mmCIF file of C-alpha atoms in Angstrom:
data_model
loop_
_atom_site.group_PDB
_atom_site.id
_atom_site.type_symbol
_atom_site.label_atom_id
_atom_site.label_comp_id
_atom_site.label_asym_id
_atom_site.label_seq_id
_atom_site.Cartn_x
_atom_site.Cartn_y
_atom_site.Cartn_z
ATOM 1 C CA MET A 28 -34.654 70.021 -76.706
ATOM 2 C CA ASN A 29 -32.992 72.758 -74.675
ATOM 3 C CA GLU A 30 -31.606 72.506 -71.147
ATOM 4 C CA GLN A 31 -34.487 74.470 -69.635
ATOM 5 C CA VAL A 32 -37.084 72.034 -70.962
ATOM 6 C CA ILE A 33 -34.994 69.049 -69.822
ATOM 7 C CA GLN A 34 -34.845 70.487 -66.302
ATOM 8 C CA LYS A 35 -38.609 71.009 -66.293
ATOM 9 C CA LEU A 36 -39.048 67.451 -67.515
ATOM 10 C CA LYS A 37 -37.020 66.060 -64.591
ATOM 11 C CA ILE A 38 -38.993 68.047 -62.020
ATOM 12 C CA LEU A 39 -42.453 67.311 -63.422
ATOM 13 C CA THR A 40 -41.942 63.587 -64.017
ATOM 14 C CA GLU A 41 -40.638 63.264 -60.448
ATOM 15 C CA SER A 42 -43.729 65.055 -59.126
ATOM 16 C CA ALA A 43 -46.056 62.798 -61.146
ATOM 17 C CA LYS A 44 -44.723 59.476 -59.854
ATOM 18 C CA TYR A 45 -47.095 59.288 -56.868
ATOM 19 C CA ASP A 46 -50.194 58.948 -59.065
ATOM 20 C CA VAL A 47 -50.724 55.236 -59.718
ATOM 21 C CA SER A 48 -54.010 55.362 -61.657
ATOM 22 C CA CYS A 49 -52.476 54.978 -65.097
ATOM 23 C CA ALA A 50 -52.393 51.271 -65.780
ATOM 24 C CA SER A 51 -54.383 50.380 -68.884
ATOM 25 C CA SER A 52 -56.471 52.114 -71.455
ATOM 26 C CA GLY A 53 -58.687 49.280 -72.613
ATOM 27 C CA THR A 54 -59.166 50.979 -75.966
ATOM 28 C CA VAL A 55 -58.078 50.665 -79.585
ATOM 29 C CA ARG A 56 -57.366 53.784 -81.645
ATOM 30 C CA ARG A 57 -56.002 52.793 -85.049
ATOM 31 C CA ASN A 58 -54.335 55.233 -87.375
ATOM 32 C CA SER A 59 -56.254 55.223 -90.653
ATOM 33 C CA ARG A 60 -54.807 58.459 -92.059
ATOM 34 C CA LYS A 61 -51.601 58.768 -94.030
ATOM 35 C CA ASP A 62 -50.725 61.978 -92.205
ATOM 36 C CA GLY A 63 -51.546 60.583 -88.750
ATOM 37 C CA LEU A 64 -49.065 59.631 -86.052
ATOM 38 C CA GLY A 65 -49.168 56.543 -83.856
ATOM 39 C CA ASN A 66 -51.657 53.872 -82.813
ATOM 40 C CA THR A 67 -53.127 52.572 -79.586
ATOM 41 C CA VAL A 68 -52.479 48.895 -80.324
ATOM 42 C CA GLY A 69 -54.339 45.931 -78.884
ATOM 43 C CA GLY A 70 -56.435 47.946 -76.468
ATOM 44 C CA TRP A 71 -53.580 48.886 -74.169
ATOM 45 C CA GLY A 72 -51.811 52.051 -73.057
ATOM 46 C CA ILE A 73 -49.779 50.987 -70.080
ATOM 47 C CA CYS A 74 -46.987 52.483 -67.966
ATOM 48 C CA HIS A 75 -44.155 49.959 -67.852
ATOM 49 C CA SER A 76 -46.351 46.939 -68.354
ATOM 50 C CA PHE A 77 -47.092 44.463 -71.133
ATOM 51 C CA SER A 78 -49.626 44.261 -73.933
ATOM 52 C CA GLU A 79 -51.531 41.145 -74.969
ATOM 53 C CA ASP A 80 -48.879 40.324 -77.575
ATOM 54 C CA GLY A 81 -46.082 40.592 -75.000
ATOM 55 C CA ARG A 82 -44.805 44.056 -75.863
ATOM 56 C CA CYS A 83 -43.712 46.428 -73.114
ATOM 57 C CA ILE A 84 -45.523 49.747 -73.503
ATOM 58 C CA SER A 85 -44.768 52.952 -71.658
ATOM 59 C CA LEU A 86 -46.389 56.345 -71.264
ATOM 60 C CA LEU A 87 -44.876 59.741 -70.744
ATOM 61 C CA LYS A 88 -46.172 60.256 -67.205
ATOM 62 C CA ILE A 89 -45.857 63.924 -66.406
ATOM 63 C CA MET A 90 -47.526 66.938 -64.812
ATOM 64 C CA LEU A 91 -48.278 70.124 -66.690
ATOM 65 C CA THR A 92 -47.220 71.996 -63.547
ATOM 66 C CA ASN A 93 -46.434 71.083 -59.955
ATOM 67 C CA TYR A 94 -47.479 74.487 -58.647
ATOM 68 C CA CYS A 95 -50.715 74.114 -56.677
ATOM 69 C CA ILE A 96 -53.022 76.416 -54.750
ATOM 70 C CA TYR A 97 -54.057 73.630 -52.356
ATOM 71 C CA ASP A 98 -52.286 72.554 -49.174
ATOM 72 C CA CYS A 99 -53.239 68.856 -48.963
ATOM 73 C CA ALA A 100 -51.311 67.242 -46.099
ATOM 74 C CA TYR A 101 -50.475 64.031 -48.006
ATOM 75 C CA CYS A 102 -49.243 65.659 -51.246
ATOM 76 C CA ILE A 103 -45.620 66.404 -52.091
ATOM 77 C CA ASN A 104 -46.757 69.298 -54.303
ATOM 78 C CA ARG A 105 -48.715 71.112 -51.591
ATOM 79 C CA VAL A 106 -48.364 74.876 -51.700
ATOM 80 C CA SER A 107 -46.516 75.067 -48.364
ATOM 81 C CA ASN A 108 -43.709 72.704 -49.461
ATOM 82 C CA ASP A 109 -40.372 74.177 -50.465
ATOM 83 C CA ILE A 110 -39.607 72.016 -53.500
ATOM 84 C CA PRO A 111 -38.376 72.739 -57.040
ATOM 85 C CA ARG A 112 -41.289 73.985 -59.133
ATOM 86 C CA ALA A 113 -41.792 74.034 -62.887
ATOM 87 C CA THR A 114 -44.468 74.633 -65.509
ATOM 88 C CA LEU A 115 -44.517 73.472 -69.103
ATOM 89 C CA SER A 116 -46.328 75.508 -71.707
ATOM 90 C CA VAL A 117 -48.886 73.714 -73.850
ATOM 91 C CA SER A 118 -46.602 73.818 -76.884
ATOM 92 C CA GLU A 119 -43.607 72.508 -74.893
ATOM 93 C CA LEU A 120 -45.568 69.528 -73.617
ATOM 94 C CA VAL A 121 -47.014 68.745 -77.041
ATOM 95 C CA ASP A 122 -43.549 68.904 -78.622
ATOM 96 C CA LEU A 123 -42.122 66.658 -75.866
ATOM 97 C CA THR A 124 -44.793 64.029 -76.456
ATOM 98 C CA ILE A 125 -44.315 64.010 -80.232
ATOM 99 C CA GLU A 126 -40.519 63.984 -79.953
ATOM 100 C CA PHE A 127 -40.536 61.113 -77.440
ATOM 101 C CA TYR A 128 -42.939 59.138 -79.599
ATOM 102 C CA ARG A 129 -40.794 59.574 -82.700
ATOM 103 C CA ARG A 130 -37.783 58.356 -80.739
ATOM 104 C CA ASN A 131 -39.797 55.287 -79.725
ATOM 105 C CA TYR A 132 -39.534 56.145 -76.023
ATOM 106 C CA ILE A 133 -43.305 56.109 -75.444
ATOM 107 C CA GLU A 134 -46.596 55.104 -76.996
ATOM 108 C CA GLY A 135 -48.854 57.522 -75.159
ATOM 109 C CA LEU A 136 -49.301 60.238 -72.564
ATOM 110 C CA PHE A 137 -50.530 60.296 -68.969
ATOM 111 C CA LEU A 138 -51.072 63.926 -68.038
ATOM 112 C CA SER A 139 -51.981 65.413 -64.668
ATOM 113 C CA SER A 140 -51.443 68.797 -63.076
ATOM 114 C CA GLY A 141 -51.412 70.805 -59.900
ATOM 115 C CA VAL A 142 -54.240 73.315 -59.635
ATOM 116 C CA VAL A 143 -53.178 76.841 -60.556
ATOM 117 C CA ARG A 144 -55.474 79.899 -60.306
ATOM 118 C CA ASN A 145 -58.633 77.761 -60.312
ATOM 119 C CA PRO A 146 -59.811 74.317 -61.536
ATOM 120 C CA ASP A 147 -61.229 75.608 -64.836
ATOM 121 C CA TYR A 148 -58.031 77.469 -65.781
ATOM 122 C CA THR A 149 -55.973 74.315 -65.202
ATOM 123 C CA MET A 150 -58.443 72.007 -66.936
ATOM 124 C CA GLU A 151 -58.573 74.283 -69.974
ATOM 125 C CA ARG A 152 -54.795 73.950 -70.443
ATOM 126 C CA LEU A 153 -54.945 70.155 -70.125
ATOM 127 C CA VAL A 154 -57.656 70.048 -72.795
ATOM 128 C CA ARG A 155 -55.558 72.231 -75.103
ATOM 129 C CA VAL A 156 -52.675 69.753 -74.900
ATOM 130 C CA ALA A 157 -54.905 66.822 -75.877
ATOM 131 C CA LYS A 158 -56.642 68.839 -78.599
ATOM 132 C CA ASP A 159 -53.369 69.942 -80.200
ATOM 133 C CA LEU A 160 -52.030 66.395 -80.173
ATOM 134 C CA ARG A 161 -55.149 65.022 -81.838
ATOM 135 C CA GLU A 162 -56.074 67.777 -84.297
ATOM 136 C CA VAL A 163 -52.781 69.493 -85.126
ATOM 137 C CA HIS A 164 -50.335 66.565 -84.994
ATOM 138 C CA ARG A 165 -52.865 63.802 -85.771
ATOM 139 C CA PHE A 166 -51.560 61.823 -82.784
ATOM 140 C CA ASN A 167 -53.458 58.521 -82.396
ATOM 141 C CA GLY A 168 -51.582 57.150 -79.395
ATOM 142 C CA TYR A 169 -53.106 56.648 -75.961
ATOM 143 C CA ILE A 170 -53.957 59.746 -73.903
ATOM 144 C CA HIS A 171 -55.034 59.619 -70.253
ATOM 145 C CA LEU A 172 -56.067 62.973 -68.774
ATOM 146 C CA LYS A 173 -56.590 63.705 -65.095
ATOM 147 C CA SER A 174 -59.784 65.708 -64.746
ATOM 148 C CA ILE A 175 -59.396 68.470 -62.177
ATOM 149 C CA PRO A 176 -61.879 68.284 -59.237
ATOM 150 C CA GLY A 177 -64.266 71.201 -59.503
ATOM 151 C CA ALA A 178 -63.842 71.650 -63.271
ATOM 152 C CA SER A 179 -66.898 72.719 -65.267
ATOM 153 C CA GLU A 180 -69.031 70.277 -67.248
ATOM 154 C CA GLU A 181 -68.141 71.966 -70.546
ATOM 155 C CA LEU A 182 -64.398 71.428 -70.065
ATOM 156 C CA VAL A 183 -64.833 67.821 -68.906
ATOM 157 C CA ARG A 184 -66.931 67.163 -72.010
ATOM 158 C CA GLN A 185 -64.227 68.663 -74.210
ATOM 159 C CA ALA A 186 -61.585 66.500 -72.537
ATOM 160 C CA GLY A 187 -63.601 63.372 -73.278
ATOM 161 C CA ARG A 188 -63.513 64.109 -76.998
ATOM 162 C CA TYR A 189 -59.728 63.833 -77.145
ATOM 163 C CA ALA A 190 -58.709 61.516 -74.278
ATOM 164 C CA ASP A 191 -58.957 57.726 -74.236
ATOM 165 C CA ARG A 192 -59.459 57.698 -70.476
ATOM 166 C CA LEU A 193 -60.346 60.335 -67.892
ATOM 167 C CA SER A 194 -59.808 60.006 -64.171
ATOM 168 C CA VAL A 195 -60.645 62.005 -61.066
ATOM 169 C CA ASN A 196 -58.868 61.024 -57.855
ATOM 170 C CA LEU A 197 -61.055 60.512 -54.792
ATOM 171 C CA GLU A 198 -57.848 60.400 -52.693
ATOM 172 C CA ILE A 199 -59.380 59.943 -49.210
ATOM 173 C CA PRO A 200 -62.321 57.496 -48.962
ATOM 174 C CA THR A 201 -64.444 59.456 -46.465
ATOM 175 C CA GLU A 202 -65.482 63.111 -46.503
ATOM 176 C CA LYS A 203 -64.597 63.553 -42.825
ATOM 177 C CA ASN A 204 -60.971 62.539 -43.250
ATOM 178 C CA LEU A 205 -60.644 64.405 -46.547
ATOM 179 C CA LYS A 206 -61.656 67.593 -44.726
ATOM 180 C CA LEU A 207 -59.079 66.818 -42.042
ATOM 181 C CA LEU A 208 -56.162 66.512 -44.480
ATOM 182 C CA ALA A 209 -57.371 68.699 -47.370
ATOM 183 C CA PRO A 210 -59.708 71.399 -46.008
ATOM 184 C CA GLU A 211 -60.044 73.126 -49.420
ATOM 185 C CA LYS A 212 -61.483 69.975 -51.055
ATOM 186 C CA ASP A 213 -64.703 67.999 -50.749
ATOM 187 C CA HIS A 214 -66.115 64.845 -52.336
ATOM 188 C CA GLN A 215 -68.749 66.764 -54.264
ATOM 189 C CA SER A 216 -66.053 68.398 -56.418
ATOM 190 C CA VAL A 217 -64.839 64.873 -57.313
ATOM 191 C CA TYR A 218 -68.182 63.180 -57.869
ATOM 192 C CA LYS A 219 -69.486 65.912 -60.179
ATOM 193 C CA PRO A 220 -66.760 65.439 -62.851
ATOM 194 C CA MET A 221 -67.259 61.673 -62.483
ATOM 195 C CA LEU A 222 -70.938 62.183 -63.316
ATOM 196 C CA TYR A 223 -70.076 64.417 -66.291
ATOM 197 C CA ILE A 224 -67.764 61.712 -67.664
ATOM 198 C CA GLN A 225 -70.421 59.052 -67.181
ATOM 199 C CA GLN A 226 -73.097 61.121 -68.923
ATOM 200 C CA GLY A 227 -70.778 61.948 -71.831
ATOM 201 C CA ALA A 228 -69.810 58.298 -72.332
ATOM 202 C CA LEU A 229 -73.392 57.031 -72.217
ATOM 203 C CA GLU A 230 -74.599 59.714 -74.622
ATOM 204 C CA SER A 231 -71.732 58.892 -76.991
ATOM 205 C CA ALA A 232 -72.616 55.191 -76.883
ATOM 206 C CA GLU A 233 -76.224 55.947 -77.788
ATOM 207 C CA GLU A 234 -75.134 58.255 -80.604
ATOM 208 C CA ARG A 235 -72.836 55.592 -82.064
ATOM 209 C CA LYS A 236 -75.743 53.158 -82.212
ATOM 210 C CA LYS A 237 -77.426 55.563 -84.639
ATOM 211 C CA HIS A 238 -74.337 56.862 -86.423
ATOM 212 C CA ARG A 239 -71.444 54.453 -86.783
ATOM 213 C CA HIS A 240 -68.777 57.128 -87.203
ATOM 214 C CA ALA A 241 -69.952 59.427 -84.419
ATOM 215 C CA PRO A 242 -67.043 60.597 -82.227
ATOM 216 C CA ARG A 243 -66.240 58.530 -79.167
ATOM 217 C CA PHE A 244 -66.181 59.983 -75.677
ATOM 218 C CA ALA A 245 -63.427 58.649 -73.380
ATOM 219 C CA PRO A 246 -63.790 55.127 -74.860
ATOM 220 C CA ALA A 247 -61.683 53.566 -72.092
ATOM 221 C CA GLY A 248 -63.999 54.932 -69.396
ATOM 222 C CA GLN A 249 -62.760 56.471 -66.165
ATOM 223 C CA SER A 250 -60.729 55.515 -63.119
ATOM 224 C CA THR A 251 -59.960 56.902 -59.680
ATOM 225 C CA GLN A 252 -57.449 56.468 -56.875
ATOM 226 C CA MET A 253 -57.613 56.233 -53.077
ATOM 227 C CA ILE A 254 -54.735 56.631 -50.647
ATOM 228 C CA VAL A 255 -54.399 53.736 -48.203
ATOM 229 C CA GLY A 256 -52.957 54.204 -44.725
ATOM 230 C CA ALA A 257 -52.976 58.002 -44.426
ATOM 231 C CA THR A 258 -56.245 58.012 -42.490
ATOM 232 C CA SER A 259 -58.192 55.743 -40.153
ATOM 233 C CA GLU A 260 -60.518 54.043 -42.649
ATOM 234 C CA THR A 261 -60.723 50.264 -42.440
ATOM 235 C CA ASP A 262 -60.487 48.002 -45.478
ATOM 236 C CA ARG A 263 -64.242 47.575 -45.185
ATOM 237 C CA ASP A 264 -64.744 51.346 -45.545
ATOM 238 C CA ILE A 265 -62.485 51.447 -48.599
ATOM 239 C CA LEU A 266 -64.069 48.443 -50.315
ATOM 240 C CA ASN A 267 -67.589 49.764 -49.697
ATOM 241 C CA VAL A 268 -66.624 52.957 -51.545
ATOM 242 C CA SER A 269 -65.057 50.925 -54.367
ATOM 243 C CA SER A 270 -68.114 48.685 -54.660
ATOM 244 C CA ALA A 271 -70.379 51.742 -54.938
ATOM 245 C CA LEU A 272 -68.124 53.262 -57.611
ATOM 246 C CA TYR A 273 -68.205 50.060 -59.662
ATOM 247 C CA GLN A 274 -71.982 50.367 -59.869
ATOM 248 C CA ARG A 275 -71.356 53.302 -62.219
ATOM 249 C CA PRO A 276 -71.332 51.962 -65.793
ATOM 250 C CA THR A 277 -68.188 53.825 -66.901
ATOM 251 C CA MET A 278 -65.971 53.206 -63.834
ATOM 252 C CA LYS A 279 -63.275 50.789 -65.004
ATOM 253 C CA ARG A 280 -60.725 50.767 -62.197
ATOM 254 C CA VAL A 281 -60.245 51.907 -58.633
ATOM 255 C CA TYR A 282 -56.563 52.153 -57.740
ATOM 256 C CA TYR A 283 -55.127 51.883 -54.247
ATOM 257 C CA SER A 284 -51.965 53.769 -53.357
ATOM 258 C CA GLY A 285 -50.140 52.886 -50.151
ATOM 259 C CA TYR A 286 -49.448 56.127 -48.293
ATOM 260 C CA ILE A 287 -45.875 57.329 -48.697
ATOM 261 C CA SER A 288 -44.720 59.555 -45.870
ATOM 262 C CA VAL A 289 -43.487 62.560 -47.852
ATOM 263 C CA ASN A 290 -44.479 65.294 -45.377
ATOM 264 C CA THR A 291 -43.223 63.932 -42.070
ATOM 265 C CA TYR A 292 -43.528 67.313 -40.357
ATOM 266 C CA ASP A 293 -47.348 67.324 -40.588
ATOM 267 C CA LYS A 294 -48.724 65.914 -37.327
ATOM 268 C CA ARG A 295 -52.072 65.015 -38.907
ATOM 269 C CA LEU A 296 -50.362 62.210 -40.792
ATOM 270 C CA PRO A 297 -49.261 58.824 -39.415
ATOM 271 C CA ALA A 298 -45.549 58.241 -38.919
ATOM 272 C CA LEU A 299 -44.964 55.306 -41.269
ATOM 273 C CA LYS A 300 -41.474 54.015 -41.922
ATOM 274 C CA GLN A 301 -42.588 52.435 -45.192
ATOM 275 C CA PRO A 302 -45.777 52.328 -47.294
ATOM 276 C CA PRO A 303 -48.353 49.632 -46.371
ATOM 277 C CA LEU A 304 -47.597 47.635 -49.515
ATOM 278 C CA VAL A 305 -49.006 44.307 -48.276
ATOM 279 C CA ARG A 306 -52.298 45.980 -47.365
ATOM 280 C CA GLU A 307 -52.344 47.672 -50.762
ATOM 281 C CA ASN A 308 -51.851 44.307 -52.455
ATOM 282 C CA ARG A 309 -54.647 42.688 -50.427
ATOM 283 C CA LEU A 310 -57.016 45.488 -51.443
ATOM 284 C CA TYR A 311 -56.201 44.897 -55.106
ATOM 285 C CA GLN A 312 -56.891 41.175 -54.636
ATOM 286 C CA ALA A 313 -60.206 41.920 -52.908
ATOM 287 C CA ASP A 314 -61.068 44.403 -55.648
ATOM 288 C CA TRP A 315 -60.484 41.653 -58.219
ATOM 289 C CA LEU A 316 -62.857 39.343 -56.324
ATOM 290 C CA LEU A 317 -65.552 42.027 -56.353
ATOM 291 C CA ARG A 318 -65.212 42.618 -60.087
ATOM 292 C CA PHE A 319 -64.733 39.119 -61.495
ATOM 293 C CA TYR A 320 -65.528 36.489 -58.839
ATOM 294 C CA GLN A 321 -69.009 37.607 -57.741
ATOM 295 C CA PHE A 322 -67.981 38.264 -54.131
ATOM 296 C CA ARG A 323 -69.686 40.910 -52.011
ATOM 297 C CA VAL A 324 -67.899 43.280 -49.662
ATOM 298 C CA ASP A 325 -69.591 41.808 -46.562
ATOM 299 C CA GLU A 326 -68.230 38.371 -47.508
ATOM 300 C CA LEU A 327 -64.637 39.617 -47.468
ATOM 301 C CA VAL A 328 -64.787 41.990 -44.486
ATOM 302 C CA ASP A 329 -67.400 42.408 -41.774
ATOM 303 C CA ASP A 330 -67.945 43.844 -38.294
ATOM 304 C CA ALA A 331 -65.836 41.130 -36.680
ATOM 305 C CA SER A 332 -62.986 41.484 -39.202
ATOM 306 C CA PRO A 333 -63.118 44.970 -40.795
ATOM 307 C CA ASP A 334 -59.596 44.611 -42.231
ATOM 308 C CA LEU A 335 -58.253 42.037 -44.662
ATOM 309 C CA ASP A 336 -55.950 39.279 -43.446
ATOM 310 C CA LEU A 337 -52.382 40.287 -44.305
ATOM 311 C CA GLU A 338 -51.023 36.730 -44.122
ATOM 312 C CA VAL A 339 -53.260 35.112 -46.729
ATOM 313 C CA ASP A 340 -55.124 36.377 -49.789
ATOM 314 C CA PRO A 341 -58.808 37.385 -49.358
ATOM 315 C CA LYS A 342 -60.185 34.388 -51.251
ATOM 316 C CA LEU A 343 -58.275 31.913 -49.104
ATOM 317 C CA ALA A 344 -59.243 33.861 -45.964
ATOM 318 C CA TRP A 345 -62.934 33.552 -46.941
ATOM 319 C CA ALA A 346 -62.546 29.801 -47.571
ATOM 320 C CA LEU A 347 -60.910 29.264 -44.175
ATOM 321 C CA ARG A 348 -63.805 31.085 -42.477
ATOM 322 C CA HIS A 349 -66.384 28.970 -44.335
ATOM 323 C CA PRO A 350 -65.250 25.329 -44.199
ATOM 324 C CA GLU A 351 -68.894 24.239 -44.452
ATOM 325 C CA PHE A 352 -68.871 25.279 -48.136
ATOM 326 C CA PHE A 353 -66.179 22.723 -48.942
ATOM 327 C CA PRO A 354 -65.071 20.356 -50.354
ATOM 328 C CA VAL A 355 -66.407 21.217 -53.803
ATOM 329 C CA ASN A 356 -66.741 18.368 -56.286
ATOM 330 C CA ILE A 357 -65.284 19.787 -59.466
ATOM 331 C CA LEU A 358 -67.046 17.135 -61.566
ATOM 332 C CA THR A 359 -70.500 18.379 -60.565
ATOM 333 C CA ALA A 360 -70.185 21.878 -59.026
ATOM 334 C CA ASP A 361 -71.539 24.846 -60.951
ATOM 335 C CA TYR A 362 -69.336 27.665 -62.257
ATOM 336 C CA GLU A 363 -70.118 30.014 -59.356
ATOM 337 C CA ALA A 364 -69.086 27.402 -56.787
ATOM 338 C CA LEU A 365 -65.828 26.712 -58.626
ATOM 339 C CA LEU A 366 -64.962 30.428 -58.485
ATOM 340 C CA ARG A 367 -65.026 30.195 -54.679
ATOM 341 C CA VAL A 368 -62.267 27.579 -54.583
ATOM 342 C CA PRO A 369 -58.814 28.996 -53.708
ATOM 343 C CA GLY A 370 -56.408 28.286 -56.545
ATOM 344 C CA ILE A 371 -59.109 28.173 -59.244
ATOM 345 C CA GLY A 372 -59.480 31.307 -61.339
ATOM 346 C CA VAL A 373 -61.959 32.495 -63.942
ATOM 347 C CA ARG A 374 -60.153 30.831 -66.831
ATOM 348 C CA SER A 375 -59.569 27.489 -65.096
ATOM 349 C CA ALA A 376 -63.191 27.402 -63.811
ATOM 350 C CA ARG A 377 -64.488 27.825 -67.353
ATOM 351 C CA LEU A 378 -62.163 25.114 -68.660
ATOM 352 C CA ILE A 379 -63.290 22.732 -65.913
ATOM 353 C CA VAL A 380 -66.957 23.231 -66.805
ATOM 354 C CA LEU A 381 -66.224 22.646 -70.499
ATOM 355 C CA SER A 382 -63.830 19.714 -70.100
ATOM 356 C CA ARG A 383 -65.668 17.583 -67.553
ATOM 357 C CA ARG A 384 -68.379 16.775 -70.090
ATOM 358 C CA PHE A 385 -65.891 14.726 -72.079
ATOM 359 C CA SER A 386 -63.529 13.165 -69.521
ATOM 360 C CA ARG A 387 -62.717 12.723 -65.866
ATOM 361 C CA ILE A 388 -60.533 15.552 -64.616
ATOM 362 C CA GLY A 389 -57.398 14.594 -62.742
ATOM 363 C CA LEU A 390 -54.396 16.274 -61.183
ATOM 364 C CA TYR A 391 -52.507 16.693 -64.441
ATOM 365 C CA ASP A 392 -55.588 18.131 -66.142
ATOM 366 C CA LEU A 393 -56.086 20.746 -63.419
ATOM 367 C CA LYS A 394 -52.496 21.874 -63.725
ATOM 368 C CA ARG A 395 -52.836 22.240 -67.485
ATOM 369 C CA MET A 396 -55.948 24.352 -66.964
ATOM 370 C CA GLY A 397 -53.965 26.796 -64.844
ATOM 371 C CA ALA A 398 -55.303 25.854 -61.406
ATOM 372 C CA VAL A 399 -52.944 26.179 -58.435
ATOM 373 C CA VAL A 400 -53.301 22.577 -57.287
ATOM 374 C CA LYS A 401 -51.100 23.089 -54.240
ATOM 375 C CA LYS A 402 -53.774 25.405 -52.842
ATOM 376 C CA ALA A 403 -56.940 23.994 -54.394
ATOM 377 C CA ARG A 404 -56.394 20.366 -53.306
ATOM 378 C CA TYR A 405 -57.641 21.029 -49.764
ATOM 379 C CA PHE A 406 -60.958 22.452 -50.973
ATOM 380 C CA ILE A 407 -62.062 20.035 -53.718
ATOM 381 C CA THR A 408 -62.795 16.418 -54.367
ATOM 382 C CA CYS A 409 -61.601 15.123 -57.677
ATOM 383 C CA HIS A 410 -60.248 12.110 -59.479
ATOM 384 C CA GLU A 411 -56.606 11.342 -58.457
ATOM 385 C CA LEU A 412 -56.549 13.926 -55.656
ATOM 386 C CA PRO A 413 -55.805 13.119 -51.982
ATOM 387 C CA ASP A 414 -58.701 12.444 -49.627
ATOM 388 C CA LYS A 415 -57.702 14.950 -46.944
ATOM 389 C CA THR A 416 -59.574 18.196 -47.288
ATOM 390 C CA ILE A 417 -60.335 21.171 -45.066
ATOM 391 C CA LEU A 418 -62.952 19.045 -43.269
ATOM 392 C CA ASP A 419 -60.247 16.560 -42.240
ATOM 393 C CA LEU A 420 -57.445 19.017 -41.477
ATOM 394 C CA GLY A 421 -59.519 21.915 -40.168
ATOM 395 C CA PRO A 422 -59.078 25.589 -41.139
ATOM 396 C CA ALA A 423 -56.084 25.992 -38.801
ATOM 397 C CA GLY A 424 -54.365 22.952 -40.301
ATOM 398 C CA VAL A 425 -54.870 24.124 -43.883
ATOM 399 C CA ARG A 426 -53.753 27.640 -42.994
ATOM 400 C CA LYS A 427 -50.541 26.272 -41.484
ATOM 401 C CA LEU A 428 -49.842 24.207 -44.585
ATOM 402 C CA LEU A 429 -50.429 27.113 -46.980
ATOM 403 C CA LEU A 430 -48.655 29.883 -45.091
ATOM 404 C CA PRO A 431 -45.234 30.631 -46.581
ATOM 405 C CA ARG A 432 -42.508 29.073 -44.507
ATOM 406 C CA PRO A 433 -39.885 31.406 -43.031
ATOM 407 C CA ALA A 434 -36.515 31.264 -44.739
ATOM 408 C CA ARG A 435 -33.950 29.114 -42.985
ATOM 409 C CA LYS A 436 -31.090 30.888 -41.330
ATOM 410 C CA THR A 437 -27.816 30.055 -42.976
ATOM 411 C CA ASP A 438 -24.884 29.050 -40.818
ATOM 412 C CA ASP A 439 -22.007 31.203 -42.062
ATOM 413 C CA ARG A 440 -19.534 28.639 -40.821
ATOM 414 C CA GLN A 441 -20.726 26.192 -43.492
ATOM 415 C CA LEU A 442 -19.850 28.684 -46.207
ATOM 416 C CA SER A 443 -16.223 29.225 -45.197
ATOM 417 C CA PHE A 444 -13.166 27.046 -45.306
ATOM 418 C CA ASP A 445 -10.395 27.414 -42.788
ATOM 419 C CA PHE A 446 -7.263 25.949 -44.313
ATOM 420 C CA GLN A 447 -4.264 25.778 -42.040
ATOM 421 C CA ASP A 448 -0.717 24.880 -42.890
#
């Protein structure tokens, strides 16, 4: 690996770090050929995270080029920025991926790119990278490709043949604010590739029902990303968009990226000292409730409270606003009611339903099932649990008990010893 390629690598990995939509693949691609290279093991292809068997797995997260014809206000790679630029050739990027895999640095590739010349020209080069890895080097590791907004259906379909997951970033939740910060873009150029990916995946699924060994199309589905805090959208606006996207059968994840103030000179952008990380975390928690806990958007945020509570998680915030729903008797409540209890998750709710047929459930049992008893105790009635619930303490009382207590100030004088002769 020569010095020129190493320098390109530094520049392009630095430029790629702002894209967060590269968590998991959700796919298995086993190597069944003697001349093949690599596996996607256990259905995971994760950047600095952990697989089901506890292994840490990492991807080479890189851009093909950070040159871009667009001037998006929120992007570090915008055409008007004076930053170091670099472009890897297709062969250089393929060789990097194979070399890093053989050195056991990575187990897959997350590849994005700035838009050069036009969307189709850029997308064609991304497809060539994935195609060479699969067909020339027989690489069976995880590949996540970023589909370029505005790319043609033919190229998106080709990408789906070689990639495990495809993603197209929505970036700004509403068309109005996208036009404000990125005048060259529109939502139609994002939604069209999303539709192409969906159609390709559904057609592939139907084909595999008839022919077992038919090729798979983006088996891990697709994902997207929205920037939080760069524009005026409320959490309700963002979650409504996410909820609509999850109605699409191939949309696996919507990622939320707290806005990082990288272009402070642009007056269209808010002057934030630090990214809104707490808000980002609350959106992820609300997203989880939408996907796995059968909550609706209007239950988490409404006209009176269009933004999520930053002090408590969305599930607890909902419970405090609806004390009439509680306490829930865990010995008789159905599964859906148990999911509404703060501190009880999907796994613990299922275990409760299964276990209560054979024995009375007590405090120790709930802890073994994974329930957070410290939080759940105020919203349930159960054998061995205290009598005081949210009806006795009131929402304000429970909130006060569950809010994290501020750290005590330490008296420095207690930590020093003044010895005198």
